[in-house]
Amino acid sequence: MKTWTFFLAGLAVGALTFGAARLTGNDYVFFAGYVVLQSVVLATAWNILGGYTGYVNFGSSAFFAVGAYTTVFFYKTFPMPVPLLVLCGGVVSGIIGLGMGYLTLRLRGAFFAIATIALLVVLQTLIVNWTYVGGSRGAYIIRPQSVPLLGSYIQYLFLIMLTLAVVAVTCARLIERSQLGFGFAAIRDDEMAAEASGVPTLKLKLIATTISGAFMGMAGAPFPYYISYLQPSSAFVLDYSVNAIAMSMIGGTSTWLGPVIGALLLGTLQQVASVTASPAVNLLIVGLLLIFFVIVAPNGIVGLAQSLRARMRR
Amino acid sequence: MASFNERAATLPCLGTPACGMSYDLLINAIVAGLLLGGFYVAVTIGLSISFGILDIVNIAHPAFIILGAYVVYIVNSQFGLDPILVAVVMLPVFYALGAGVYQVYFLSFERRGQAALRGLAFFFGLLFVNEVALILVFGVDYRYVTAPYIGPSLRLGPIDFPLRMLIPFLTAMVMFAAIQLFLSRTFIGRAIKAVSQDQLALRLMGADPTRIKRIAFALSIATASIAGALLIIIQPIEPSIGREFIGRAFAICVLGGMGSLPGTIVAGLLLGVVESLTATFHGPSWSPAISFGFLLITLAVRPAGLMGR
Amino acid sequence: MSELLAVENLGKKFGGFVALDGINLSVRKGERLGLIGPNGSGKSTFVNCICGTLRNETGSVRFEGALLDGKIAHQRTRIGLARSFQLPRPFMTMSVADNLRIPLLYTVNARSGPRITSGDAAARTHELLALVGLEAKALHRPSDLTQIEMRKLELARAIATEPKLLIADEAMAGLSQSEIDDILKLLMQLNERGITVILIEHIMSAVMSFSQRLVVFVSGRKIADGVPTDVMRDPDVVRAYLG
């Protein structure tokens, strides 16, 4: 399938999803769906760096939070419509991703992973001490009661996240099948051999951190409008980092489909579980699933399906 | 951004009518930093073995420390036993736990050559599961222990030595010395130091590298029992506090030159002092960023030193 | 013949250990050079410094007259300096054919000249695989290959960069005599096409039959450089090899 065809098909699936959700006539569906779609974007973004190049980012929450706080900042200085804020969040997080890459990508993978945790704490400390965006007390965002055409505001946010998810997945698929994605895979398999084959590893890794960071920031940008009261402790929670990794690993990291499957499955499971179980139980399940999958099915659900198909063919 | 500067400008003047640098405050901050740094050495020494020597990126190390602290808390609150005594008694249990974790790690990742990406995710999962499980059992309330040395202080002139800090400092130093002796004087200890560099030589000497690594990793987790006791003596704890120590422990480990025990002690004390000075003169809300900032700068500035192993 | 590679006073230390100690070496275009030395004599460090995998502390490397200082590994590959690794390092998640597409896309296409389309790439990959006798394994993963096939793939990937200078780092260790002859024939063919070859090898019969010139390293120093038969009679070389 050509990228444009795929993108349009994605939009069509999105439109159907939106229509179906409207048919339920229940705004809760949109509240829950928003979180699931946000997971799709975060997992897809994580996978562009983590799955394709093999560099583990534990700081997804930081990039998400930077997107969210960019919105808070502009809410106070120069109010804009949410789609523009998404772009702003993407740009700022992308720049942070680029800087992060410059700082650490000359190092071996493990140091990069540790540095991402460091980045998380440093950024959180900066935000906690920055009173303009609310500091440790947090910031209120007053969202309009309704929007024209759609009615409820949550449906508007849902639609934005849905579009973003389609864009992110299309972009991930495009990268995967391009020369760029081919180079990413070479880096993941053997960085030294990649260099000896002429792959400009540093440049490619910087591209990956920038794109990955930008999408995470975009996922975070509408968040203040979603919860309407943003605290550092709600934006910087490790949960986003764990979810992004777990969803990608459970789905399978080598293709665009893996994170999507992982996020839809795990995200929906979490939304259902959140009705009955405490959030802690919820996260415990995610953590245990992550450990289980990395040990038992290292290539995730997609990997399982592939090996099953290969076995049937024989 | 104005608020940063205001605080920075006013705090150093506390307690000094002439608004100059208060030497008492400075000396006390340095002493407090050294004591804190000693504790950081206890937190890091396990990581210096697992990450520094064995090249196993155990980001869950702080989680094992928190686990140790909760074990100490349970026994202390039920039976009133001394926290450090409890930790010493628990050493074999943590050693066994470490051996078990290594076995899983070895079979699932190291042997398959997938240590990099999936091994990291595995330890991250452990870290997270430990934290959430503790929240489920104990909630997010702060827990603390009781011991005769929590509260009183030793005073030498103007300098304050809170026993709550001094006892952990001394315990950490004893543990450090014991491990240093073990690594440099025993056959297994020297084999541990050699395991990452020359597995062939080890095999020729009749030592099984996997067994040596298992012993070393188990030892690294055993130190978490002691470090956990020291942690809960120093401050009340809740499950998610372990994260703060990821940055500290890795910063010290990297700064100390990856697996060098003398380097670990110097870096630990240094970080303790810098953090203490920052907390005293700029406010405690900045101190978490110090260690991580340290780490980021070390990673960015000295990559050659880090990679040239 | 003009000079292709010029190494001057090259030095590298690891901590206190001197791996390379002031190496001087000049390689002419089209030459077949053998490089030998005991284990730990600095041969692989030498390759790594020339190819930009490691950074030398002293001295300089010139390639076609241009100074290579500060050029990172992939840039050196692109100007025509290729190497095979002593222990094969294939891209494990890709097919054997895709392993060769990486250098085609990232090295050959990065040079000025006609770009390789995906159709050309498939044809060239096939040609390269035929050259090393791996056509049948094109769609297999490297993990399906034998140790020998892995070495051939390693060599093919280096050749795929269309180099001016090829450094083959112990490409023959563990191979049988007929397989060694195959690889020697292949290297000769490449040399006839004008590619300069540096062969680093332990197997003396292979080195002696291949090399026009022989260089010997001992403990990070060059102790001999000249016509192979003369070099092997050099008392220093004899002492280094026989103790």
XYZ file of N, CA, C and O in Angstrom, chain B residues 35-117:
332
model
N 28.282 12.873 55.580
C 27.531 11.764 56.178
C 26.538 11.196 55.163
O 26.417 9.976 54.992
N 25.855 12.101 54.469
C 24.901 11.678 53.447
C 25.625 10.908 52.344
O 25.158 9.867 51.872
N 26.790 11.417 51.956
C 27.580 10.782 50.903
C 27.977 9.357 51.269
O 27.983 8.464 50.427
N 28.285 9.147 52.564
C 28.609 7.792 53.020
C 27.447 6.855 52.765
O 27.618 5.730 52.270
N 26.254 7.351 53.049
C 25.056 6.552 52.779
C 24.912 6.283 51.281
O 24.585 5.174 50.854
N 25.202 7.296 50.461
C 25.121 7.113 49.011
C 26.093 6.036 48.539
O 25.830 5.323 47.577
N 27.241 5.938 49.214
C 28.190 4.887 48.854
C 27.537 3.517 49.054
O 27.647 2.630 48.204
N 26.800 3.381 50.181
C 26.111 2.106 50.433
C 25.067 1.836 49.359
O 24.860 0.695 48.929
N 24.409 2.891 48.899
C 23.389 2.733 47.868
C 24.029 2.297 46.550
O 23.483 1.494 45.806
N 25.221 2.832 46.277
C 25.829 2.639 44.964
C 26.692 1.395 44.851
O 26.877 0.870 43.757
N 27.235 0.930 45.979
C 28.267 -0.102 45.881
C 27.751 -1.354 45.150
O 28.463 -1.956 44.352
N 26.474 -1.672 45.369
C 25.901 -2.821 44.672
C 25.883 -2.592 43.171
O 26.184 -3.477 42.366
N 25.554 -1.375 42.798
C 25.485 -1.036 41.378
C 26.880 -1.008 40.754
O 27.060 -1.369 39.594
N 27.862 -0.590 41.548
C 29.235 -0.593 41.039
C 29.654 -2.007 40.694
O 30.454 -2.216 39.783
N 29.117 -2.979 41.440
C 29.434 -4.372 41.117
C 28.638 -4.823 39.888
O 29.200 -5.301 38.905
N 27.299 -4.622 39.913
C 26.487 -5.169 38.826
C 26.686 -4.400 37.517
O 26.931 -4.994 36.470
N 26.610 -3.094 37.575
C 26.738 -2.285 36.356
C 28.208 -2.049 36.023
O 28.647 -2.247 34.901
N 28.981 -1.658 37.046
C 30.371 -1.293 36.812
C 31.235 -2.471 36.411
O 32.002 -2.387 35.466
N 31.103 -3.568 37.141
C 32.003 -4.699 36.874
C 31.365 -5.711 35.916
O 31.984 -6.154 34.967
N 30.096 -6.057 36.162
C 29.475 -7.125 35.368
C 28.835 -6.630 34.079
O 28.445 -7.408 33.233
N 28.669 -5.287 33.961
C 28.030 -4.732 32.777
C 26.549 -5.121 32.679
O 26.004 -5.246 31.592
N 25.909 -5.337 33.819
C 24.472 -5.615 33.834
C 23.776 -4.326 34.278
O 23.991 -3.853 35.390
N 22.960 -3.771 33.394
C 22.379 -2.466 33.684
C 21.165 -2.631 34.592
O 20.024 -2.561 34.154
N 21.427 -2.839 35.852
C 20.340 -3.118 36.789
C 19.725 -1.825 37.291
O 20.013 -1.367 38.398
N 18.831 -1.231 36.492
C 18.206 0.001 36.964
C 17.221 -0.283 38.078
O 16.695 0.631 38.688
N 16.957 -1.561 38.370
C 16.048 -1.891 39.471
C 16.783 -1.930 40.809
O 16.174 -2.230 41.825
N 18.075 -1.638 40.812
C 18.815 -1.716 42.076
C 18.159 -0.906 43.201
O 17.971 -1.424 44.301
N 17.777 0.353 42.937
C 17.106 1.109 43.997
C 15.822 0.438 44.475
O 15.454 0.548 45.649
N 15.141 -0.265 43.584
C 13.910 -0.948 43.990
C 14.221 -2.024 45.024
O 13.461 -2.219 45.976
N 15.351 -2.723 44.856
C 15.735 -3.728 45.848
C 16.064 -3.053 47.182
O 15.803 -3.614 48.246
N 16.621 -1.855 47.111
C 16.925 -1.122 48.343
C 15.624 -0.772 49.070
O 15.507 -0.945 50.284
N 14.631 -0.300 48.314
C 13.342 0.032 48.915
C 12.720 -1.230 49.518
O 12.178 -1.209 50.632
N 12.832 -2.320 48.799
C 12.311 -3.591 49.311
C 12.980 -3.920 50.640
O 12.315 -4.289 51.623
N 14.306 -3.764 50.688
C 15.049 -4.002 51.924
C 14.540 -3.110 53.042
O 14.352 -3.552 54.186
N 14.276 -1.852 52.714
C 13.804 -0.908 53.720
C 12.448 -1.351 54.274
O 12.196 -1.261 55.489
N 11.564 -1.849 53.418
C 10.245 -2.284 53.889
C 10.347 -3.543 54.747
O 9.613 -3.691 55.724
N 11.257 -4.442 54.385
C 11.459 -5.632 55.216
C 11.893 -5.198 56.613
O 11.361 -5.662 57.632
N 12.846 -4.275 56.649
C 13.312 -3.749 57.932
C 12.157 -3.107 58.691
O 11.985 -3.318 59.894
N 11.347 -2.354 57.967
C 10.204 -1.684 58.598
C 9.255 -2.692 59.248
O 8.831 -2.522 60.391
N 8.943 -3.782 58.519
C 7.996 -4.765 59.058
C 8.541 -5.369 60.349
O 7.867 -5.379 61.387
N 9.768 -5.844 60.292
C 10.331 -6.519 61.461
C 10.486 -5.539 62.627
O 10.171 -5.852 63.770
N 10.936 -4.336 62.304
C 11.138 -3.339 63.346
C 9.827 -2.939 64.018
O 9.735 -2.854 65.241
N 8.786 -2.748 63.215
C 7.523 -2.301 63.815
C 6.820 -3.441 64.550
O 6.071 -3.192 65.491
N 7.071 -4.694 64.125
C 6.438 -5.826 64.813
C 7.192 -6.235 66.068
O 6.608 -6.465 67.115
N 8.504 -6.345 65.949
C 9.286 -6.913 67.044
C 10.250 -5.920 67.677
O 10.940 -6.249 68.641
N 10.351 -4.736 67.114
C 11.225 -3.727 67.684
C 12.715 -4.015 67.542
O 13.534 -3.445 68.254
N 13.065 -4.926 66.627
C 14.490 -5.231 66.445
C 15.227 -4.067 65.783
O 14.639 -3.294 65.035
N 16.526 -4.003 66.066
C 17.337 -2.940 65.477
C 17.368 -3.054 63.949
O 17.593 -4.142 63.414
N 17.161 -1.948 63.247
C 17.090 -1.993 61.776
C 18.326 -2.624 61.136
O 18.190 -3.463 60.224
N 19.517 -2.239 61.585
C 20.722 -2.758 60.935
C 20.878 -4.259 61.200
O 21.261 -5.018 60.307
N 20.513 -4.660 62.417
C 20.564 -6.088 62.748
C 19.646 -6.886 61.812
O 20.026 -7.926 61.275
N 18.438 -6.354 61.625
C 17.484 -7.024 60.724
C 18.099 -7.181 59.341
O 18.050 -8.258 58.732
N 18.716 -6.096 58.857
C 19.293 -6.127 57.511
C 20.392 -7.174 57.419
O 20.506 -7.890 56.415
N 21.212 -7.284 58.476
C 22.297 -8.269 58.453
C 21.719 -9.682 58.417
O 22.177 -10.542 57.666
N 20.658 -9.898 59.216
C 20.019 -11.214 59.224
C 19.426 -11.526 57.847
O 19.444 -12.664 57.391
N 18.932 -10.493 57.170
C 18.280 -10.699 55.873
C 19.280 -10.873 54.715
O 18.878 -11.193 53.590
N 20.548 -10.652 54.985
C 21.545 -10.731 53.898
C 21.434 -12.003 53.053
O 21.392 -11.917 51.820
N 21.373 -13.197 53.685
C 21.283 -14.412 52.857
C 20.044 -14.438 51.969
O 20.098 -14.906 50.821
N 18.945 -13.894 52.484
C 17.702 -13.885 51.700
C 17.889 -13.028 50.448
O 17.529 -13.425 49.335
N 18.485 -11.852 50.632
C 18.698 -10.965 49.485
C 19.738 -11.557 48.536
O 19.649 -11.382 47.321
N 20.711 -12.248 49.118
C 21.716 -12.901 48.276
C 21.024 -13.929 47.362
O 21.253 -13.966 46.149
N 20.142 -14.719 47.974
C 19.420 -15.736 47.199
C 18.536 -15.083 46.143
O 18.457 -15.535 44.992
N 17.879 -13.994 46.528
C 17.027 -13.258 45.590
C 17.853 -12.803 44.387
O 17.448 -12.966 43.228
N 19.024 -12.248 44.688
C 19.917 -11.781 43.623
C 20.332 -12.913 42.707
O 20.335 -12.770 41.484
N 20.684 -14.065 43.306
C 21.096 -15.216 42.503
C 19.957 -15.640 41.583
O 20.160 -15.956 40.406
N 18.720 -15.617 42.112
C 17.553 -15.989 41.317
C 17.343 -15.029 40.157
O 17.125 -15.449 39.016
N 17.413 -13.725 40.448
C 17.209 -12.731 39.397
C 18.271 -12.897 38.312
O 17.979 -12.847 37.121
N 19.517 -13.132 38.733
C 20.575 -13.292 37.729
C 20.300 -14.495 36.837
O 20.515 -14.449 35.635
N 19.816 -15.576 37.471
C 19.553 -16.792 36.702
C 18.526 -16.509 35.594
O 18.714 -16.899 34.444
N 17.459 -15.803 35.962
C 16.438 -15.439 34.972
C 17.053 -14.557 33.890
O 16.863 -14.773 32.685
N 17.824 -13.570 34.327
C 18.448 -12.637 33.392
C 19.366 -13.379 32.430
O 19.344 -13.161 31.230
N 20.167 -14.287 32.999
C 21.126 -15.020 32.172
C 20.413 -15.880 31.132
O 20.705 -15.827 29.944
N 19.425 -16.662 31.625
C 18.747 -17.588 30.715
C 17.947 -16.848 29.652
O 17.899 -17.253 28.498
N 17.300 -15.745 30.052
C 16.381 -15.087 29.124
C 17.058 -14.099 28.203
O 16.598 -13.886 27.089
N 18.126 -13.443 28.655
C 18.678 -12.352 27.849
C 20.149 -12.524 27.517
O 20.530 -12.495 26.361
N 20.973 -12.728 28.550
C 22.406 -12.727 28.304
C 22.803 -13.846 27.345
O 23.559 -13.654 26.412
N 22.239 -15.027 27.581
C 22.612 -16.168 26.758
C 22.110 -16.008 25.332
O 22.717 -16.457 24.379
N 20.952 -15.339 25.198
C 20.402 -15.146 23.853
C 21.002 -13.930 23.167
O 20.632 -13.605 22.057
N 21.868 -13.211 23.881
C 22.473 -12.023 23.287
C 21.501 -10.874 23.115
O 21.615 -10.071 22.217
N 20.508 -10.814 24.003
C 19.506 -9.741 23.877
C 19.532 -8.842 25.097
O 18.536 -8.232 25.462
N 20.702 -8.807 25.749
C 20.767 -8.094 27.025
C 20.420 -6.621 26.871
O 19.841 -6.018 27.752
N 20.775 -6.043 25.732
C 20.663 -4.592 25.617
C 19.231 -4.089 25.775
O 18.883 -3.499 26.794
N 18.408 -4.368 24.796
C 17.068 -3.771 24.795
C 16.140 -4.460 25.792
O 15.538 -3.832 26.656
